[in-house]
């Protein structure tokens, strides 16, 4: 595992295990209905696999790929070396984002629930858009991975993990439809469309599910655990979630957002 902190991700592992995120992103890109020549902000570009989907949909366009994690940006730059002239990378916290040249479309996949202040976020994203521009995004929404969270909590209270995790509560913000619609309108967006979409991810035990959990869902638990307990913790959570065939179902619920800046 690479170094993981509040801001940093294990970008190499994320690149390898993020098939579910890439699958969700295909639908988000389709919803953007790109003509092919737009300038698109990829808000929280991660390791670049989803940015590649955008680049493929923009033969005459450009992507401004923004992320707070340097490891993610480095991984994305390496992955997208062959299309470097069509991507600009920029390190920034989206909550403090300022762009020189407003874009046609703000796109984001699997990012907003990592940010607790959605009012501030939507206001920054509105500022990054040109008048008439589109916001198309998906993130974790109300009810997202409820079973995974409950299972993680149970395992966290068992020895030997409890010494490190008993008082640790991971903070995400899985927003509901009404609040999100209201906040988008307060940020000045119109034609706001939001919906919730259950999207289970099913991963096999025996390495795959455990690595996925370590790199994504449990990445901040990993920081608090000594090295020798990290894999065992992810394994314990995965085993508890697995069915008799060794398949782990992660109960993802995605929040879709689409809105226009007048
Ligand atoms: C689950 S990954 C998603 C990456 C990519 N969009 C995808 O779908 O594969 C979440 C990403 O959001 C980024 N992120 C989280 N909070 C952020 C913030 N406040 N500002 C900028 N990026 C942030 C993380 O660094 C990480 O790269």
mmCIF file of C-alpha atoms and ligand atoms in Angstrom:
data_model
loop_
_atom_site.group_PDB
_atom_site.id
_atom_site.type_symbol
_atom_site.label_atom_id
_atom_site.label_comp_id
_atom_site.label_asym_id
_atom_site.label_seq_id
_atom_site.Cartn_x
_atom_site.Cartn_y
_atom_site.Cartn_z
ATOM 1 C CA UNK A 1 0.000 0.000 0.000
ATOM 2 C CA UNK A 2 1.144 3.548 -0.715
ATOM 3 C CA UNK A 3 0.849 6.336 1.840
ATOM 4 C CA UNK A 4 -2.730 7.244 2.771
ATOM 5 C CA UNK A 5 -3.677 10.350 4.745
ATOM 6 C CA UNK A 6 -6.690 12.614 4.989
ATOM 7 C CA UNK A 7 -5.760 14.108 1.589
ATOM 8 C CA UNK A 8 -3.565 11.446 0.038
ATOM 9 C CA UNK A 9 -4.709 8.212 -1.574
ATOM 10 C CA UNK A 10 -2.940 4.989 -2.528
ATOM 11 C CA UNK A 11 -3.314 5.934 -6.177
ATOM 12 C CA UNK A 12 -1.702 2.806 -7.631
ATOM 13 C CA UNK A 13 -4.126 0.499 -5.807
ATOM 14 C CA UNK A 14 -7.051 2.803 -6.607
ATOM 15 C CA UNK A 15 -6.125 2.614 -10.271
ATOM 16 C CA UNK A 16 -6.153 -1.191 -10.099
ATOM 17 C CA UNK A 17 -9.372 -1.731 -8.111
ATOM 18 C CA UNK A 18 -11.679 1.087 -9.248
ATOM 19 C CA UNK A 19 -13.720 -0.901 -11.813
ATOM 20 C CA UNK A 20 -17.029 -0.114 -10.031
ATOM 21 C CA UNK A 21 -16.315 3.650 -10.118
ATOM 22 C CA UNK A 22 -15.384 3.461 -13.806
ATOM 23 C CA UNK A 23 -18.630 1.597 -14.568
ATOM 24 C CA UNK A 24 -20.733 4.223 -12.761
ATOM 25 C CA UNK A 25 -18.809 6.986 -14.547
ATOM 26 C CA UNK A 26 -19.721 5.636 -18.009
ATOM 27 C CA UNK A 27 -23.352 6.545 -17.285
ATOM 28 C CA UNK A 28 -22.413 9.961 -15.893
ATOM 29 C CA UNK A 29 -20.396 10.775 -19.020
ATOM 30 C CA UNK A 30 -23.374 9.670 -21.162
ATOM 31 C CA UNK A 31 -25.674 11.978 -19.188
ATOM 32 C CA UNK A 32 -23.399 14.938 -19.988
ATOM 33 C CA UNK A 33 -24.345 14.535 -23.706
ATOM 34 C CA UNK A 34 -21.049 16.064 -24.800
ATOM 35 C CA UNK A 35 -20.769 17.434 -28.338
ATOM 36 C CA UNK A 36 -17.021 16.692 -28.343
ATOM 37 C CA UNK A 37 -15.474 20.159 -28.327
ATOM 38 C CA UNK A 38 -16.238 21.330 -24.788
ATOM 39 C CA UNK A 39 -13.866 22.360 -22.021
ATOM 40 C CA UNK A 40 -14.716 20.081 -19.092
ATOM 41 C CA UNK A 41 -13.638 20.286 -15.464
ATOM 42 C CA UNK A 42 -13.136 16.795 -13.984
ATOM 43 C CA UNK A 43 -13.722 17.666 -10.324
ATOM 44 C CA UNK A 44 -11.758 15.079 -8.306
ATOM 45 C CA UNK A 45 -10.134 13.284 -11.245
ATOM 46 C CA UNK A 46 -8.485 10.580 -9.134
ATOM 47 C CA UNK A 47 -6.096 8.186 -10.888
ATOM 48 C CA UNK A 48 -7.255 9.151 -14.380
ATOM 49 C CA UNK A 49 -9.314 6.172 -15.590
ATOM 50 C CA UNK A 50 -12.507 8.238 -15.566
ATOM 51 C CA UNK A 51 -10.698 11.254 -17.037
ATOM 52 C CA UNK A 52 -9.831 8.933 -19.939
ATOM 53 C CA UNK A 53 -13.572 8.356 -20.549
ATOM 54 C CA UNK A 54 -14.022 12.122 -20.775
ATOM 55 C CA UNK A 55 -11.064 12.538 -23.137
ATOM 56 C CA UNK A 56 -12.511 9.804 -25.380
ATOM 57 C CA UNK A 57 -15.799 11.737 -25.539
ATOM 58 C CA UNK A 58 -13.971 15.005 -26.334
ATOM 59 C CA UNK A 59 -11.955 14.551 -29.551
ATOM 60 C CA UNK A 60 -11.830 18.338 -30.019
ATOM 61 C CA UNK A 61 -12.173 19.347 -26.392
ATOM 62 C CA UNK A 62 -10.065 19.770 -23.276
ATOM 63 C CA UNK A 63 -10.188 18.486 -19.688
ATOM 64 C CA UNK A 64 -9.116 20.444 -16.624
ATOM 65 C CA UNK A 65 -8.393 17.615 -14.187
ATOM 66 C CA UNK A 66 -8.445 18.786 -10.566
ATOM 67 C CA UNK A 67 -7.695 16.788 -7.443
ATOM 68 C CA UNK A 68 -6.452 17.472 -3.913
ATOM 69 C CA UNK A 69 -4.205 14.391 -3.862
ATOM 70 C CA UNK A 70 -0.737 14.686 -5.413
ATOM 71 C CA UNK A 71 -0.452 10.886 -5.654
ATOM 72 C CA UNK A 72 -3.700 10.759 -7.631
ATOM 73 C CA UNK A 73 -2.560 13.566 -9.946
ATOM 74 C CA UNK A 74 0.818 11.873 -10.547
ATOM 75 C CA UNK A 75 -0.889 8.575 -11.359
ATOM 76 C CA UNK A 76 -3.384 10.308 -13.673
ATOM 77 C CA UNK A 77 -0.603 12.207 -15.498
ATOM 78 C CA UNK A 78 1.244 8.914 -16.053
ATOM 79 C CA UNK A 79 -1.889 7.161 -17.347
ATOM 80 C CA UNK A 80 -2.808 10.006 -19.687
ATOM 81 C CA UNK A 81 0.641 10.747 -21.106
ATOM 82 C CA UNK A 82 -0.519 9.914 -24.662
ATOM 83 C CA UNK A 83 -3.200 12.632 -24.565
ATOM 84 C CA UNK A 84 -1.243 15.180 -22.499
ATOM 85 C CA UNK A 85 -2.027 18.040 -24.902
ATOM 86 C CA UNK A 86 -5.750 17.638 -24.142
ATOM 87 C CA UNK A 87 -5.502 17.569 -20.315
ATOM 88 C CA UNK A 88 -4.372 20.172 -17.807
ATOM 89 C CA UNK A 89 -3.739 18.954 -14.253
ATOM 90 C CA UNK A 90 -4.295 21.233 -11.303
ATOM 91 C CA UNK A 91 -3.909 20.472 -7.606
ATOM 92 C CA UNK A 92 -6.608 22.101 -5.514
ATOM 93 C CA UNK A 93 -9.122 21.442 -2.800
ATOM 94 C CA UNK A 94 -12.452 21.762 -4.647
ATOM 95 C CA UNK A 95 -13.815 23.748 -1.695
ATOM 96 C CA UNK A 96 -11.291 26.474 -2.556
ATOM 97 C CA UNK A 97 -11.222 26.057 -6.331
ATOM 98 C CA UNK A 98 -10.693 29.120 -8.526
ATOM 99 C CA UNK A 99 -10.269 28.726 -12.304
ATOM 100 C CA UNK A 100 -8.886 31.404 -14.657
ATOM 101 C CA UNK A 101 -11.077 30.464 -17.577
ATOM 102 C CA UNK A 102 -14.623 29.178 -16.838
ATOM 103 C CA UNK A 103 -15.466 25.783 -18.374
ATOM 104 C CA UNK A 104 -18.488 24.564 -20.386
ATOM 105 C CA UNK A 105 -19.158 21.521 -18.199
ATOM 106 C CA UNK A 106 -18.335 20.538 -14.622
ATOM 107 C CA UNK A 107 -18.168 16.743 -14.350
ATOM 108 C CA UNK A 108 -17.575 14.746 -11.188
ATOM 109 C CA UNK A 109 -17.722 11.070 -10.261
ATOM 110 C CA UNK A 110 -17.486 9.554 -6.763
ATOM 111 C CA UNK A 111 -16.120 12.700 -5.089
ATOM 112 C CA UNK A 112 -18.726 15.005 -3.502
ATOM 113 C CA UNK A 113 -19.457 12.732 -0.507
ATOM 114 C CA UNK A 114 -15.804 13.164 0.600
ATOM 115 C CA UNK A 115 -16.557 16.891 1.026
ATOM 116 C CA UNK A 116 -18.762 17.886 3.965
ATOM 117 C CA UNK A 117 -19.563 21.490 2.972
ATOM 118 C CA UNK A 118 -21.782 21.128 -0.112
ATOM 119 C CA UNK A 119 -22.941 24.752 0.012
ATOM 120 C CA UNK A 120 -19.365 25.969 -0.402
ATOM 121 C CA UNK A 121 -18.621 23.255 -2.973
ATOM 122 C CA UNK A 122 -21.589 24.077 -5.239
ATOM 123 C CA UNK A 123 -20.775 27.778 -5.049
ATOM 124 C CA UNK A 124 -17.135 27.133 -6.146
ATOM 125 C CA UNK A 125 -18.328 24.862 -8.981
ATOM 126 C CA UNK A 126 -20.842 27.474 -10.149
ATOM 127 C CA UNK A 127 -18.036 30.053 -10.282
ATOM 128 C CA UNK A 128 -15.975 27.636 -12.408
ATOM 129 C CA UNK A 129 -18.772 27.400 -15.038
ATOM 130 C CA UNK A 130 -19.530 29.797 -17.874
ATOM 131 C CA UNK A 131 -23.117 31.123 -18.103
ATOM 132 C CA UNK A 132 -25.243 28.389 -19.682
ATOM 133 C CA UNK A 133 -22.762 25.719 -18.573
ATOM 134 C CA UNK A 134 -23.750 22.312 -17.202
ATOM 135 C CA UNK A 135 -22.984 20.486 -13.947
ATOM 136 C CA UNK A 136 -23.219 16.691 -14.280
ATOM 137 C CA UNK A 137 -22.112 14.618 -11.321
ATOM 138 C CA UNK A 138 -22.610 11.496 -9.281
ATOM 139 C CA UNK A 139 -21.567 10.750 -5.697
ATOM 140 C CA UNK A 140 -22.632 8.647 -2.743
ATOM 141 C CA UNK A 141 -26.163 9.574 -1.660
ATOM 142 C CA UNK A 142 -28.531 8.948 1.258
ATOM 143 C CA UNK A 143 -28.241 5.331 2.440
ATOM 144 C CA UNK A 144 -24.927 4.695 0.654
ATOM 145 C CA UNK A 145 -23.067 1.577 1.948
ATOM 146 C CA UNK A 146 -25.210 1.483 5.107
ATOM 147 C CA UNK A 147 -24.550 -2.241 5.586
ATOM 148 C CA UNK A 148 -20.806 -1.816 5.025
ATOM 149 C CA UNK A 149 -20.681 1.005 7.594
ATOM 150 C CA UNK A 150 -22.605 -1.017 10.179
ATOM 151 C CA UNK A 151 -20.367 -4.061 9.641
ATOM 152 C CA UNK A 152 -17.210 -1.927 9.854
ATOM 153 C CA UNK A 153 -18.421 -0.458 13.128
ATOM 154 C CA UNK A 154 -19.031 -3.949 14.580
ATOM 155 C CA UNK A 155 -15.603 -5.240 13.558
ATOM 156 C CA UNK A 156 -13.942 -2.035 14.858
ATOM 157 C CA UNK A 157 -15.196 -2.825 18.352
ATOM 158 C CA UNK A 158 -13.605 -6.289 18.416
ATOM 159 C CA UNK A 159 -10.086 -7.131 19.588
ATOM 160 C CA UNK A 160 -7.431 -6.605 18.364
ATOM 161 C CA UNK A 161 -8.857 -3.743 16.294
ATOM 162 C CA UNK A 162 -10.739 -1.980 19.105
ATOM 163 C CA UNK A 163 -7.546 -0.563 20.669
ATOM 164 C CA UNK A 164 -7.090 1.545 17.519
ATOM 165 C CA UNK A 165 -10.612 2.006 16.148
ATOM 166 C CA UNK A 166 -13.213 1.796 18.915
ATOM 167 C CA UNK A 167 -13.623 5.588 19.084
ATOM 168 C CA UNK A 168 -13.175 6.231 15.337
ATOM 169 C CA UNK A 169 -16.179 7.310 13.271
ATOM 170 C CA UNK A 170 -15.500 7.884 9.596
ATOM 171 C CA UNK A 171 -17.139 11.065 8.279
ATOM 172 C CA UNK A 172 -18.748 11.085 4.861
ATOM 173 C CA UNK A 173 -21.659 13.173 3.702
ATOM 174 C CA UNK A 174 -24.271 11.115 1.875
ATOM 175 C CA UNK A 175 -26.732 13.855 0.947
ATOM 176 C CA UNK A 176 -30.429 13.357 0.240
ATOM 177 C CA UNK A 177 -32.342 14.522 -2.825
ATOM 178 C CA UNK A 178 -34.252 17.436 -1.332
ATOM 179 C CA UNK A 179 -31.251 18.991 0.422
ATOM 180 C CA UNK A 180 -29.109 18.644 -2.692
ATOM 181 C CA UNK A 181 -31.755 20.207 -4.936
ATOM 182 C CA UNK A 182 -32.176 23.121 -2.508
ATOM 183 C CA UNK A 183 -28.418 23.706 -2.202
ATOM 184 C CA UNK A 184 -27.932 23.655 -5.978
ATOM 185 C CA UNK A 185 -30.718 26.220 -6.381
ATOM 186 C CA UNK A 186 -29.245 28.358 -3.590
ATOM 187 C CA UNK A 187 -25.912 28.281 -5.464
ATOM 188 C CA UNK A 188 -27.775 29.755 -8.461
ATOM 189 C CA UNK A 189 -28.300 26.616 -10.578
ATOM 190 C CA UNK A 190 -31.520 26.077 -12.583
ATOM 191 C CA UNK A 191 -33.112 23.029 -14.260
ATOM 192 C CA UNK A 192 -31.962 20.968 -11.291
ATOM 193 C CA UNK A 193 -32.452 17.220 -11.634
ATOM 194 C CA UNK A 194 -31.470 14.778 -8.880
ATOM 195 C CA UNK A 195 -32.131 11.092 -8.308
ATOM 196 C CA UNK A 196 -30.887 8.195 -6.179
ATOM 197 C CA UNK A 197 -29.749 4.981 -7.790
ATOM 198 C CA UNK A 198 -28.832 1.735 -5.940
ATOM 199 C CA UNK A 199 -25.676 0.282 -7.564
ATOM 200 C CA UNK A 200 -24.355 -2.746 -5.644
ATOM 201 C CA UNK A 201 -20.734 -3.641 -6.315
ATOM 202 C CA UNK A 202 -19.995 -7.377 -6.010
ATOM 203 C CA UNK A 203 -16.350 -8.351 -5.466
ATOM 204 C CA UNK A 204 -14.724 -11.724 -4.684
ATOM 205 C CA UNK A 205 -13.056 -12.466 -1.347
ATOM 206 C CA UNK A 206 -9.421 -13.550 -1.389
ATOM 207 C CA UNK A 207 -7.679 -10.272 -2.185
ATOM 208 C CA UNK A 208 -9.887 -8.253 -4.495
ATOM 209 C CA UNK A 209 -12.600 -7.176 -2.047
ATOM 210 C CA UNK A 210 -10.020 -6.662 0.713
ATOM 211 C CA UNK A 211 -7.778 -4.405 -1.442
ATOM 212 C CA UNK A 212 -10.804 -2.416 -2.644
ATOM 213 C CA UNK A 213 -11.884 -1.809 0.953
ATOM 214 C CA UNK A 214 -8.353 -0.851 2.054
ATOM 215 C CA UNK A 215 -7.847 1.646 -0.780
ATOM 216 C CA UNK A 216 -11.286 3.268 -0.711
ATOM 217 C CA UNK A 217 -13.926 2.593 1.943
ATOM 218 C CA UNK A 218 -11.524 1.862 4.828
ATOM 219 C CA UNK A 219 -8.636 4.076 3.712
ATOM 220 C CA UNK A 220 -8.797 6.279 6.807
ATOM 221 C CA UNK A 221 -9.140 3.269 9.101
ATOM 222 C CA UNK A 222 -5.835 2.044 7.629
ATOM 223 C CA UNK A 223 -4.027 5.149 8.931
ATOM 224 C CA UNK A 224 -5.085 4.344 12.473
ATOM 225 C CA UNK A 225 -4.071 0.700 12.397
ATOM 226 C CA UNK A 226 -0.543 -0.665 12.727
ATOM 227 C CA UNK A 227 0.753 -2.190 9.493
ATOM 228 C CA UNK A 228 0.238 -5.803 10.608
ATOM 229 C CA UNK A 229 -3.474 -5.274 11.368
ATOM 230 C CA UNK A 230 -4.465 -3.492 8.152
ATOM 231 C CA UNK A 231 -5.119 -6.436 5.868
ATOM 232 C CA UNK A 232 -6.626 -8.542 8.707
ATOM 233 C CA UNK A 233 -9.095 -5.729 9.447
ATOM 234 C CA UNK A 234 -10.183 -5.403 5.809
ATOM 235 C CA UNK A 235 -10.392 -9.212 5.629
ATOM 236 C CA UNK A 236 -12.587 -9.384 8.750
ATOM 237 C CA UNK A 237 -14.981 -6.770 7.342
ATOM 238 C CA UNK A 238 -15.050 -8.453 3.925
ATOM 239 C CA UNK A 239 -15.690 -11.919 5.405
ATOM 240 C CA UNK A 240 -18.598 -10.601 7.423
ATOM 241 C CA UNK A 241 -20.115 -9.093 4.267
ATOM 242 C CA UNK A 242 -19.528 -12.171 2.088
ATOM 243 C CA UNK A 243 -22.107 -14.758 1.082
ATOM 244 C CA UNK A 244 -21.533 -18.538 1.021
ATOM 245 C CA UNK A 245 -19.962 -18.296 -2.449
ATOM 246 C CA UNK A 246 -17.319 -15.838 -1.187
ATOM 247 C CA UNK A 247 -18.871 -12.829 -2.908
ATOM 248 C CA UNK A 248 -18.881 -9.508 -1.081
ATOM 249 C CA UNK A 249 -21.750 -7.158 -1.877
ATOM 250 C CA UNK A 250 -21.120 -3.461 -1.187
ATOM 251 C CA UNK A 251 -24.491 -1.690 -1.017
ATOM 252 C CA UNK A 252 -23.678 1.489 -2.935
ATOM 253 C CA UNK A 253 -26.394 4.112 -3.531
ATOM 254 C CA UNK A 254 -25.454 6.819 -6.033
ATOM 255 C CA UNK A 255 -26.812 10.361 -6.048
ATOM 256 C CA UNK A 256 -27.093 11.788 -9.583
ATOM 257 C CA UNK A 257 -26.997 15.570 -10.030
ATOM 258 C CA UNK A 258 -27.608 17.559 -13.157
ATOM 259 C CA UNK A 259 -28.101 21.337 -13.270
ATOM 260 C CA UNK A 260 -27.450 24.366 -15.447
ATOM 261 C CA UNK A 261 -25.935 27.737 -14.680
ATOM 262 C CA UNK A 262 -28.279 30.410 -16.114
HETATM 263 C C1 LIG B 1 -13.172 7.772 -5.097
HETATM 264 S S1 LIG B 1 -12.030 8.893 -5.853
HETATM 265 C C2 LIG B 1 -12.831 9.221 -7.411
HETATM 266 C C3 LIG B 1 -11.837 9.530 -8.493
HETATM 267 C C4 LIG B 1 -12.421 9.565 -9.917
HETATM 268 N N1 LIG B 1 -13.330 10.678 -10.096
HETATM 269 C C5 LIG B 1 -13.092 8.257 -10.245
HETATM 270 O O1 LIG B 1 -14.319 8.246 -10.420
HETATM 271 O O2 LIG B 1 -12.390 7.227 -10.281
HETATM 272 C C6 LIG B 1 -12.282 10.396 -4.965
HETATM 273 C C7 LIG B 1 -11.315 11.493 -5.380
HETATM 274 O O3 LIG B 1 -11.782 12.731 -4.870
HETATM 275 C C8 LIG B 1 -10.663 13.486 -4.465
HETATM 276 N N2 LIG B 1 -11.101 14.453 -3.462
HETATM 277 C C9 LIG B 1 -11.729 14.210 -2.299
HETATM 278 N N3 LIG B 1 -11.970 15.357 -1.638
HETATM 279 C C10 LIG B 1 -11.488 16.352 -2.419
HETATM 280 C C11 LIG B 1 -11.435 17.763 -2.292
HETATM 281 N N4 LIG B 1 -11.925 18.388 -1.216
HETATM 282 N N5 LIG B 1 -10.860 18.475 -3.286
HETATM 283 C C12 LIG B 1 -10.340 17.854 -4.383
HETATM 284 N N6 LIG B 1 -10.362 16.519 -4.549
HETATM 285 C C13 LIG B 1 -10.924 15.773 -3.581
HETATM 286 C C14 LIG B 1 -9.715 12.447 -3.889
HETATM 287 O O4 LIG B 1 -8.397 12.933 -3.790
HETATM 288 C C15 LIG B 1 -9.887 11.312 -4.877
HETATM 289 O O5 LIG B 1 -9.000 11.413 -5.940
#
